[in-house]
Short mmCIF file of C-alpha atoms and ligand atoms in Angstrom, two decimals:
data_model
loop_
_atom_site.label_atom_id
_atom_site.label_comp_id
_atom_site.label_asym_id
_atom_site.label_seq_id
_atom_site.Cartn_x
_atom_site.Cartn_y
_atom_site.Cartn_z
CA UNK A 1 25.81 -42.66 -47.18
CA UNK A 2 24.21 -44.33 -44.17
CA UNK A 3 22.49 -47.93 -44.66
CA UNK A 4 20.08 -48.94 -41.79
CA UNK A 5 19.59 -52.49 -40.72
CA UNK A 6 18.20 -53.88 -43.78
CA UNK A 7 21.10 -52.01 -45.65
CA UNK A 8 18.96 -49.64 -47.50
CA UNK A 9 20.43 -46.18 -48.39
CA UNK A 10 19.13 -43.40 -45.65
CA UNK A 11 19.06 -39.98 -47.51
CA UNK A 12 18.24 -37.45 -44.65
CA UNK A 13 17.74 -34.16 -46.61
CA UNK A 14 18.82 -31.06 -44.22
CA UNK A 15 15.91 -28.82 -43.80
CA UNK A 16 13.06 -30.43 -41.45
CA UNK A 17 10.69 -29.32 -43.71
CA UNK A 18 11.81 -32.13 -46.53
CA UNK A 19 11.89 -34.59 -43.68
CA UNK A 20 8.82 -36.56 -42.58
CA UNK A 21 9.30 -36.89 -38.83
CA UNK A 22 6.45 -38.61 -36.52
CA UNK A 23 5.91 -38.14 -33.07
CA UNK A 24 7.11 -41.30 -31.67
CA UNK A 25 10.81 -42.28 -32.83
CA UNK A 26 13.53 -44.30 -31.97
CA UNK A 27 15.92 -42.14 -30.49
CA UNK A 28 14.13 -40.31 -27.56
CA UNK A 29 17.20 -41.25 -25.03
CA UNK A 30 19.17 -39.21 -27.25
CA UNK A 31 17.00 -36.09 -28.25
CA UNK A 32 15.59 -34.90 -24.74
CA UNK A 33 19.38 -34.43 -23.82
CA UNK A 34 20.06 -32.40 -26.82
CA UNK A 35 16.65 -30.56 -25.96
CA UNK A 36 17.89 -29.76 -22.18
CA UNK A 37 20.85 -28.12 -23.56
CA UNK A 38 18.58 -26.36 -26.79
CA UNK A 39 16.56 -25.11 -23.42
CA UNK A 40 19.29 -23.93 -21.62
CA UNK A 41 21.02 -22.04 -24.94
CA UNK A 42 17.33 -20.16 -24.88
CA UNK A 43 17.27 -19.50 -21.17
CA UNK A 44 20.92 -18.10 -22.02
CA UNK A 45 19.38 -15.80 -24.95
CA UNK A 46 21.18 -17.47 -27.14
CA UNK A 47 19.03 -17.96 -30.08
CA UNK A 48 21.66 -19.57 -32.67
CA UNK A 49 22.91 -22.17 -30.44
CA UNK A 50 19.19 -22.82 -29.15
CA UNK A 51 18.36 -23.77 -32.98
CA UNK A 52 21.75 -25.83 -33.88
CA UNK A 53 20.54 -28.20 -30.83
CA UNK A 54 17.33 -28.74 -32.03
CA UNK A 55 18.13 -29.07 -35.56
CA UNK A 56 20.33 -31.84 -34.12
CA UNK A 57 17.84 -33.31 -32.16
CA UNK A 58 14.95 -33.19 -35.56
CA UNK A 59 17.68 -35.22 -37.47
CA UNK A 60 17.69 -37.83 -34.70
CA UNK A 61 13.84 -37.82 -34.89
CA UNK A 62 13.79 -38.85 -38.63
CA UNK A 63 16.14 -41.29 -38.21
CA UNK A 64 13.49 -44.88 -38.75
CA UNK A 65 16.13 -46.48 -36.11
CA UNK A 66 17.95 -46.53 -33.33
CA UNK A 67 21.22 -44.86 -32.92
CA UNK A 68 23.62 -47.46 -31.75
CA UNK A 69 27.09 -46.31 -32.72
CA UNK A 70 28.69 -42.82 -34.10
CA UNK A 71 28.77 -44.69 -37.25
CA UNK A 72 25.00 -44.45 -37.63
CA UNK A 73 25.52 -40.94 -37.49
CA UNK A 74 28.04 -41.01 -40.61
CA UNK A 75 26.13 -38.61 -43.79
CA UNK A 76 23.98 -36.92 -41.01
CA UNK A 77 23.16 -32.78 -41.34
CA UNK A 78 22.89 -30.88 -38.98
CA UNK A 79 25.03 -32.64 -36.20
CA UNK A 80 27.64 -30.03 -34.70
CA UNK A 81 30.81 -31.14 -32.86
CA UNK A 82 29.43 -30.08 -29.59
CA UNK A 83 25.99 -32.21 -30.49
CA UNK A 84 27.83 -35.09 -31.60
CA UNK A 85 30.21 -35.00 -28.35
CA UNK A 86 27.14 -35.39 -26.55
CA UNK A 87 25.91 -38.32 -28.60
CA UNK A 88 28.93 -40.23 -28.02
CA UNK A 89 29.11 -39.37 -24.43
CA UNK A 90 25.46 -41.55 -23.91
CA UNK A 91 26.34 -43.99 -26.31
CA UNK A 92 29.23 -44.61 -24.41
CA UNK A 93 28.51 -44.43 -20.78
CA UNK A 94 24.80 -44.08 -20.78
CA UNK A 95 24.32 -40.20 -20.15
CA UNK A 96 26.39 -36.57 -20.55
CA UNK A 97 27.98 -35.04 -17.69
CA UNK A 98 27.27 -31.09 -19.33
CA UNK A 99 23.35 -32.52 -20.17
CA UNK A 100 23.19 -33.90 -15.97
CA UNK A 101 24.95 -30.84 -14.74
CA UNK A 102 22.59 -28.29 -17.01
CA UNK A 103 19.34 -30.22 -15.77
CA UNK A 104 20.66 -30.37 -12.14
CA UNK A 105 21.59 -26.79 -11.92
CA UNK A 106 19.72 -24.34 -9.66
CA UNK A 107 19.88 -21.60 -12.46
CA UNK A 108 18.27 -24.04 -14.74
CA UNK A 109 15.80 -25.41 -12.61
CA UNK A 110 15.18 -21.91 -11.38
CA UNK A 111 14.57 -20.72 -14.97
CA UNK A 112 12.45 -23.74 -15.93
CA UNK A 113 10.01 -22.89 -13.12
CA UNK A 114 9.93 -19.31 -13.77
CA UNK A 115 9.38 -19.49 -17.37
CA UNK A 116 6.61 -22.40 -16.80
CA UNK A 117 4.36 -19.15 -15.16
CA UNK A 118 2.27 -18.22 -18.19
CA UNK A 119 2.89 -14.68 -19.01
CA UNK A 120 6.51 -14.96 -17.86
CA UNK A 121 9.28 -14.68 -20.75
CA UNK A 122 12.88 -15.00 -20.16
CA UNK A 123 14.29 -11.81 -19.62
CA UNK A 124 11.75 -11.35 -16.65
CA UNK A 125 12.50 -14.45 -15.11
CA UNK A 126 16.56 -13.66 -15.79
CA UNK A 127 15.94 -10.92 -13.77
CA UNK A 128 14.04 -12.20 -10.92
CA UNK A 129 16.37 -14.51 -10.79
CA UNK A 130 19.25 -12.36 -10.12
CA UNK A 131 17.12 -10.78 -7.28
CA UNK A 132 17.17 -14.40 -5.49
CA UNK A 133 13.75 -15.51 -6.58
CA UNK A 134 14.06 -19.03 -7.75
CA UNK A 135 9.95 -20.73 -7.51
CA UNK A 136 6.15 -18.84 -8.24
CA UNK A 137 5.86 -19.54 -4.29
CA UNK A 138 8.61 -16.71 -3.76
CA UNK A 139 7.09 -14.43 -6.52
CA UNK A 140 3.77 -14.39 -4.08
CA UNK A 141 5.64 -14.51 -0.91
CA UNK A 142 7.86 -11.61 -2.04
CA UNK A 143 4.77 -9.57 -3.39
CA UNK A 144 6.68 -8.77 -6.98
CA UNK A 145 5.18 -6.43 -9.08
CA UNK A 146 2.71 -8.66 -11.60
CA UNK A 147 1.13 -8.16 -14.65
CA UNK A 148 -2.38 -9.12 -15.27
CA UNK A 149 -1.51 -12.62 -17.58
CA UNK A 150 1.28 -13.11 -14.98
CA UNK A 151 -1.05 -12.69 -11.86
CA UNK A 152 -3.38 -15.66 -13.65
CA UNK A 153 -0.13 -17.49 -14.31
CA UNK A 154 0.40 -17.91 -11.02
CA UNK A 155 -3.06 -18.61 -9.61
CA UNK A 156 -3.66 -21.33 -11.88
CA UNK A 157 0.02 -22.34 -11.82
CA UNK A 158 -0.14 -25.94 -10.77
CA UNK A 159 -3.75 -26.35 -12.84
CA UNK A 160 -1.67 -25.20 -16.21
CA UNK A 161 1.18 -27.25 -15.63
CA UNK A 162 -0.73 -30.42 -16.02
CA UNK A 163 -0.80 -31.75 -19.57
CA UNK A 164 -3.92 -31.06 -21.42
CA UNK A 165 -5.43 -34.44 -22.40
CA UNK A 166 -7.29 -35.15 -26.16
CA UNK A 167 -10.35 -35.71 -23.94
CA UNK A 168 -10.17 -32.67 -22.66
CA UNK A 169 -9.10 -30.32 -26.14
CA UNK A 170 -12.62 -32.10 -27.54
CA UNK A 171 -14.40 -30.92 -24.47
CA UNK A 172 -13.12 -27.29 -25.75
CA UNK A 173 -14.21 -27.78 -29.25
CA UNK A 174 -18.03 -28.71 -28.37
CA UNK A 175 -17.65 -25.10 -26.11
CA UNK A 176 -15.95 -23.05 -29.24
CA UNK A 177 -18.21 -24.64 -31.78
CA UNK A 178 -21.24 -23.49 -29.69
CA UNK A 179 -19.57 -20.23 -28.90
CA UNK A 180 -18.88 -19.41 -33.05
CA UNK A 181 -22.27 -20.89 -34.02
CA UNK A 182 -24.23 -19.23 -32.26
CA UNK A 183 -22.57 -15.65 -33.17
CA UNK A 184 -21.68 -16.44 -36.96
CA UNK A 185 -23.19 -19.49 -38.85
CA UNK A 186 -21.52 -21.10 -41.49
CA UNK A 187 -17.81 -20.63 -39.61
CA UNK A 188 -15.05 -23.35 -40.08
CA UNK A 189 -13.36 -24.14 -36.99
CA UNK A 190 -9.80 -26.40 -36.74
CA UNK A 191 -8.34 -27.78 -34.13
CA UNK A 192 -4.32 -26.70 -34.60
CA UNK A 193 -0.87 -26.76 -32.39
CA UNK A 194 0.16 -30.58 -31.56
CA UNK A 195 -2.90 -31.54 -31.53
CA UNK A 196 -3.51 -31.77 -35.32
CA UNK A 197 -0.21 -32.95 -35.22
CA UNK A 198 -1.37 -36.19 -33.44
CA UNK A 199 -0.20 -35.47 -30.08
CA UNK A 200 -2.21 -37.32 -27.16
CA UNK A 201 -1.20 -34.35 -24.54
CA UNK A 202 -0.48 -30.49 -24.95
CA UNK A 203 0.50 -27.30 -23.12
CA UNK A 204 -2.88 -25.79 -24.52
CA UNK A 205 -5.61 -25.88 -27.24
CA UNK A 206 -5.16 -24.16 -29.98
CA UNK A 207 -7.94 -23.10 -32.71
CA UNK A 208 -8.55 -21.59 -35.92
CA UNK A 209 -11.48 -20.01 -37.03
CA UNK A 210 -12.63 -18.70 -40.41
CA UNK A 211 -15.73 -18.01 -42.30
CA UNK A 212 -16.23 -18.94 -46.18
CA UNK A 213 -17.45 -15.44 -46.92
CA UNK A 214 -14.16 -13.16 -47.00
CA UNK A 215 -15.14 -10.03 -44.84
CA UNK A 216 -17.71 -11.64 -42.39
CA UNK A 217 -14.82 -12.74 -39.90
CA UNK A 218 -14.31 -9.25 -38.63
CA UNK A 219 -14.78 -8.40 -35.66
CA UNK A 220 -15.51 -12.19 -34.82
CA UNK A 221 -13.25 -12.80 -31.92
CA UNK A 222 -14.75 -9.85 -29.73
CA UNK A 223 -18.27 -11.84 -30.25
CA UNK A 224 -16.91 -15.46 -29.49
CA UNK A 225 -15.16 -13.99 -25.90
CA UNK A 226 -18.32 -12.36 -24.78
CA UNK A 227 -20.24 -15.02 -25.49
CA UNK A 228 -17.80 -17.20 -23.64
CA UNK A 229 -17.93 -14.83 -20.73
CA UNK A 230 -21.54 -14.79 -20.48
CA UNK A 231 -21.10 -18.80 -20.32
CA UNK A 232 -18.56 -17.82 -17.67
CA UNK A 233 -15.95 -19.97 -19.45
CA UNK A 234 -13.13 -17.47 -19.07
CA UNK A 235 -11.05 -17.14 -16.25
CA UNK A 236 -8.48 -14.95 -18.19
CA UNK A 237 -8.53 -13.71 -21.96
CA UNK A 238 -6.21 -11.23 -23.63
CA UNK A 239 -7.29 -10.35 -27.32
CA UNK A 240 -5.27 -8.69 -29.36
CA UNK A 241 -6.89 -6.91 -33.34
CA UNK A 242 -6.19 -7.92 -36.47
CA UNK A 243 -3.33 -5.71 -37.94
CA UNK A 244 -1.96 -7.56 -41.03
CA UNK A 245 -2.08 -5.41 -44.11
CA UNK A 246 -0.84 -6.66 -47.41
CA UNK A 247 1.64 -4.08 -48.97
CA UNK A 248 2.27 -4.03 -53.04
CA UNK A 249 5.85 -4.23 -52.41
CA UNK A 250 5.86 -7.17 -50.36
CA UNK A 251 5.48 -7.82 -46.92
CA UNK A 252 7.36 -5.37 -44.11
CA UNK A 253 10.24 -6.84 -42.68
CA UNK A 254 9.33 -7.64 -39.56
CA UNK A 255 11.63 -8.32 -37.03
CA UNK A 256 9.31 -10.91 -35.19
CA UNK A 257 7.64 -13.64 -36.41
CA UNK A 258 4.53 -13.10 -34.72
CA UNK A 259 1.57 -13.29 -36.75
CA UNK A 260 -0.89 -10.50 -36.74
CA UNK A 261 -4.53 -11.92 -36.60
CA UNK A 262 -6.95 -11.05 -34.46
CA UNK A 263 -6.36 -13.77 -31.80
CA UNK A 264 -6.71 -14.55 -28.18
CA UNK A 265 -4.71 -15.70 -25.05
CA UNK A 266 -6.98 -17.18 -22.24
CA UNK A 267 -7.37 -19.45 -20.24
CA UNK A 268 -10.52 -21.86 -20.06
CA UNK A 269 -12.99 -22.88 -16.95
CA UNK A 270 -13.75 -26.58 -17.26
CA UNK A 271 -15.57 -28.46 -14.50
CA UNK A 272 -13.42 -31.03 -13.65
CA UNK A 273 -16.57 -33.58 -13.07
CA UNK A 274 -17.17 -32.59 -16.71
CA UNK A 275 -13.62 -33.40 -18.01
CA UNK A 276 -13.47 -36.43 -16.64
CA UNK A 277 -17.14 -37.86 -18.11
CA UNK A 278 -16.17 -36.04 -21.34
CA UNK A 279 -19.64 -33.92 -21.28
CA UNK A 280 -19.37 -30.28 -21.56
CA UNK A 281 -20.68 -28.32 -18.72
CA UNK A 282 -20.99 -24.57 -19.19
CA UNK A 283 -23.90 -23.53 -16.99
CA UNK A 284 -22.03 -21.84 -13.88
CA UNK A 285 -20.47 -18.72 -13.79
CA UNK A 286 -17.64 -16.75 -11.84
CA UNK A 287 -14.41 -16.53 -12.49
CA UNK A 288 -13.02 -18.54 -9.51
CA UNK A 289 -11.39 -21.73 -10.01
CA UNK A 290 -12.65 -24.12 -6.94
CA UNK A 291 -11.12 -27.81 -6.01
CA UNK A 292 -13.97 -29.34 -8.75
CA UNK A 293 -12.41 -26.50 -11.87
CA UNK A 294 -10.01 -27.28 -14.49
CA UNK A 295 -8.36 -24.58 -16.26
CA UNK A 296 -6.69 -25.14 -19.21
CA UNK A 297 -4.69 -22.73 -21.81
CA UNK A 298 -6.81 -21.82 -25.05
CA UNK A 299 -5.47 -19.93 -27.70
CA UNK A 300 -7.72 -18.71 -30.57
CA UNK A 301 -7.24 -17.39 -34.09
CA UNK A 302 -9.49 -16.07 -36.63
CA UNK A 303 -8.33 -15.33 -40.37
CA UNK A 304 -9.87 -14.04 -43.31
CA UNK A 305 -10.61 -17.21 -45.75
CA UNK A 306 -7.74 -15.79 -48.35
CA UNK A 307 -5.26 -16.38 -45.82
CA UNK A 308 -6.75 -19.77 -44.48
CA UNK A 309 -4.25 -22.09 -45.60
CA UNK A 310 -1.42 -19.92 -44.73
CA UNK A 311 -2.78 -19.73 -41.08
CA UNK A 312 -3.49 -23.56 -40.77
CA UNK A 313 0.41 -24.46 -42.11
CA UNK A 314 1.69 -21.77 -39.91
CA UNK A 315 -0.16 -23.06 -36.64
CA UNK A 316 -0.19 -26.49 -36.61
CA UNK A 317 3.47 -26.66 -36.38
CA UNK A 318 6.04 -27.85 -34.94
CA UNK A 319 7.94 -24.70 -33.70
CA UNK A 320 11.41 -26.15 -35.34
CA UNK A 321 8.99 -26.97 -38.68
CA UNK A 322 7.57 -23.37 -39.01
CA UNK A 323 11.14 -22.04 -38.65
CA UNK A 324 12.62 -24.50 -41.66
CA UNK A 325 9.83 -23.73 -43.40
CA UNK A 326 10.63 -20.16 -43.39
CA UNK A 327 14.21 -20.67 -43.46
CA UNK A 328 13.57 -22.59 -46.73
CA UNK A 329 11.51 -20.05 -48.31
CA UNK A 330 13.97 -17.25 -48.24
CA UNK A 331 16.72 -19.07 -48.72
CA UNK A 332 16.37 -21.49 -51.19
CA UNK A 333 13.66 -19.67 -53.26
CA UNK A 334 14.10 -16.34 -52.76
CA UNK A 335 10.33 -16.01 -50.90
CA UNK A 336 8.62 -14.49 -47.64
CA UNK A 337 6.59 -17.19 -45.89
CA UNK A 338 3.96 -16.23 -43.16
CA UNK A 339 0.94 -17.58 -41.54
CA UNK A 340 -0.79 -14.71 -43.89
CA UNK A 341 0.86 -15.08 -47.37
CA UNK A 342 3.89 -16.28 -49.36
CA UNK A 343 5.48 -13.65 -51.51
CA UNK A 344 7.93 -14.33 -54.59
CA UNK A 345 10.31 -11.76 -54.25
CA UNK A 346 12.09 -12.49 -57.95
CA UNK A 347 8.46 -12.20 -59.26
CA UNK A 348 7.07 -9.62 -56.97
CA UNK A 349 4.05 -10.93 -56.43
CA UNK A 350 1.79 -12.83 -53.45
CA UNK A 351 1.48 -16.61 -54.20
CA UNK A 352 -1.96 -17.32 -53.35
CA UNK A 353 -2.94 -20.60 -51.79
CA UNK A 354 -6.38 -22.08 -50.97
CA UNK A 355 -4.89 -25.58 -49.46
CA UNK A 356 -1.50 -26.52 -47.33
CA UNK A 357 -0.79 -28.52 -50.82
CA UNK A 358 -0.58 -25.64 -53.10
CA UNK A 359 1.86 -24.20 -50.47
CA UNK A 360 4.21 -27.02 -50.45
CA UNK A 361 4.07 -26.88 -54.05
CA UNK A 362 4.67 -23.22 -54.69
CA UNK A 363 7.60 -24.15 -52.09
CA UNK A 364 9.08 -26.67 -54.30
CA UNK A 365 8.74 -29.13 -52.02
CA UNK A 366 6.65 -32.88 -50.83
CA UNK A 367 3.38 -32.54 -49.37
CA UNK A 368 4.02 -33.22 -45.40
CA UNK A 369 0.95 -34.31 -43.71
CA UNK A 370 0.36 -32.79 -39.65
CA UNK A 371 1.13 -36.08 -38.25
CA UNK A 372 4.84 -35.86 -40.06
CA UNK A 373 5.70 -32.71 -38.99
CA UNK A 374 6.81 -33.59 -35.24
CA UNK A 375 10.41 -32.00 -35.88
P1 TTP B 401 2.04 -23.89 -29.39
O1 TTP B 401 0.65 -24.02 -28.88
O2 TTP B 401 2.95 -23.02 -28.59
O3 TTP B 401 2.78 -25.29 -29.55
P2 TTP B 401 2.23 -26.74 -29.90
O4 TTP B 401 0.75 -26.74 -30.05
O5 TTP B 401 3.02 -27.21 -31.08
O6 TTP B 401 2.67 -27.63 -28.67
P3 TTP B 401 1.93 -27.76 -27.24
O7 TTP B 401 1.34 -29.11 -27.22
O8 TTP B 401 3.03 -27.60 -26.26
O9 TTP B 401 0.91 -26.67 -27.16
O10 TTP B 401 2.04 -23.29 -30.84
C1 TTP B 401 1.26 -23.87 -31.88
C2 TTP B 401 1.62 -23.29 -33.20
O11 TTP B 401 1.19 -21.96 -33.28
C3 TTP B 401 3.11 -23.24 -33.42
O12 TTP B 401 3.48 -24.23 -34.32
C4 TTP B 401 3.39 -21.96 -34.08
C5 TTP B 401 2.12 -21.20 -34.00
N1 TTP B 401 2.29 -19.92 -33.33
C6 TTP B 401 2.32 -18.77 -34.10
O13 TTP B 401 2.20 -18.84 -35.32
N2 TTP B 401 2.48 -17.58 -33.48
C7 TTP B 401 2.62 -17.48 -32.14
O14 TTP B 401 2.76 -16.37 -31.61
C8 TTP B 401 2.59 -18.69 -31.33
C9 TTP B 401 2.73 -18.65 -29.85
C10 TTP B 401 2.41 -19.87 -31.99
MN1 MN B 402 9.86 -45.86 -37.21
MN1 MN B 403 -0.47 -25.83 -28.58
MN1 MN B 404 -0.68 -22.26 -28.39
#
């Protein structure tokens, strides 16, 4: 087994959901490669070898040192031979050649941009990129064919590519606590993604919202968005109905893992003035984003208050800890995990949960706070 400095036994256990792994680690020199070639593997469509990187990189995350030598790596899950060539290729002359060719690469960089548009997946960037389109610039110049969350990707483009500060997600929260209150009283609102995770910076916002009385959520998020368009807060907003039903024989299987609340895409109107002084300012409307207008990604969730704690554990995250988590579940105890319910297929029946606790327990495993679950 691996000893760390003080020669203490290091037991890393191989799904990321037994692991406690913070945000800031030791060995960031070391997972950001393994990340540029988990990106690439995904730009590629290739799913498997997407996941084997990052579950490389997560082990690297845990690790409460350094990585100095291959020998620290000795006991280790999850670290392929093509992850641990890379390893040894930094240790040993301070980068990879296949991570600085993959990040240099005009298909890569092409793909990276592409992707970054909001509304733009990989398979539609694949293909624009195989008609010679390599930057959003070229998808305007060239006049392609947009949908409508791809035409506000682009024409907030450079606004949504700059991190979203804390500052700014509690600036949000004063607007979607006003929004809820004033069209349902009594609503519980969380703040979710990497945010509740401890994160100082994010790609978006992302909220839940419930109400204590089961039933009285529906129909909620069509209330909240036109009260936020009256407010003029919304410069985009796609809303999709809730369409989760819970079947006696257990839950369909589904080939995504999409969740199926009533939730919405959008993107948020802040003044920039406002940002900045940290007050919020609501009052003008318009959907135009001037030189003084921020516009940041929001995504919001309602769920009944019987499927509350499923919904907070399944968005607050990480990506990689919401897959292990599921990955655990049917493998090692024979349940379905969603951000709806967890269902015990050798008892056939829904384990109900009214707190993230209960659901680690039912899971058979220790209680990982948000802050922990950076894998
Ligand atoms: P994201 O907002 O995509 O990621 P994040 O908040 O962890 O990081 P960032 O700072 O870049 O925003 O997703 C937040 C959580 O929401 C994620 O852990 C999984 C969950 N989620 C779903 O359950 N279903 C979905 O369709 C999406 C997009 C996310
Ligand atoms: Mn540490
Ligand atoms: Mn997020
Ligand atoms: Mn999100």
């Amino acid at each position: 087994p691996e000893l760390n400095g003080d020669g203490a036994e290091i037991l890393m256990k191989s799904y990321a959901c037994q692991r406690r792994t913070p945000l800031k680690h030791h060995n960031a020199f070391l997972t950001e490669a393994l990340e540029i070639l988990a990106q690439n593997a995904e730009f590629n469509d290739n799913e498997g070898r997407s996941v084997a990187f990052r579950r490389a990189a997560s082990v690297l995350k845990a690790l409460p040192h350094r990585v100095k030598s291959m020998e620290d790596l000795r006991c280790l899950p999850c670290l392929g031979d093509h992850s641990q060539r890379v390893i040894k290729e930094i240790l040993e002359d301070g980068s990879s050649r296949e991570v600085e060719s993959t990040r240099q690469s005009e298909q890569f960089q092409a793909m990276k941009a592409l992707t970054g548009v909001f509304g733009v997946g990989v398979r539609t960037a694949d293909r624009w990129i195989r008609e010679g389109l390599r930057t959003p610039d070229d998808l305007i110049r060239t006049g392609q064919q947009l949908n409508r969350a791809q035409q506000a990707g682009v024409q907030y483009y450079s606004e949504l590519q700059r991190a979203v500060t804390r500052a700014e997600a509690e600036l949000i929260m004063a607007i979607v606590e006003a929004a809820v209150n004033s069209v349902l009283p009594g609503c519980q609102i969380q703040l979710m993604g990497g945010f509740r995770r401890g994160k100082e910076v994010g790609h978006d916002v992302d909220f839940l919202i419930t109400h204590p009385e089961e039933g009285k959520e529906e129909g909620l998020m069509l209330k909240i968005i036109s009260w936020l368009e009256e407010q003029g807060v919304l410069l985009y907003q796609k809303t999709t109905r809730n369409s989760y039903v819970e079947r006696l024989d257990g839950p369909a299987r589904s080939a995504s893992n999409m969740d199926r609340f009533e939730r919405c895409f959008s993107i948020f109107k802040l003044h920039s003035s406002a940002s900045r002084s940290g007050s919020a300012s609501t009052s003008e409307s318009g959907s135009a984003c001037d030189s003084g207008c921020r516009a940041v990604r929001v995504d919001l969730v309602v769920s009944p208050f019987s499927q509350f704690a499923f919904a907070t554990l399944g968005w607050t995250g990480s990506k990689l800890f919401e897959r292990e988590l599921r990955r655990w579940a049917g493998q090692e105890k024979q349940m379905t995990l969603s951000s709806h319910t967890l269902y015990d297929s050798k008892q056939n029946l829904y384990l109900r949960a009214q707190t993230e606790e209960e659901i680690f327990a039912h899971l058979g495993l220790e209680f990982i706070p948000p802050s922990e679950r950076n894998a």
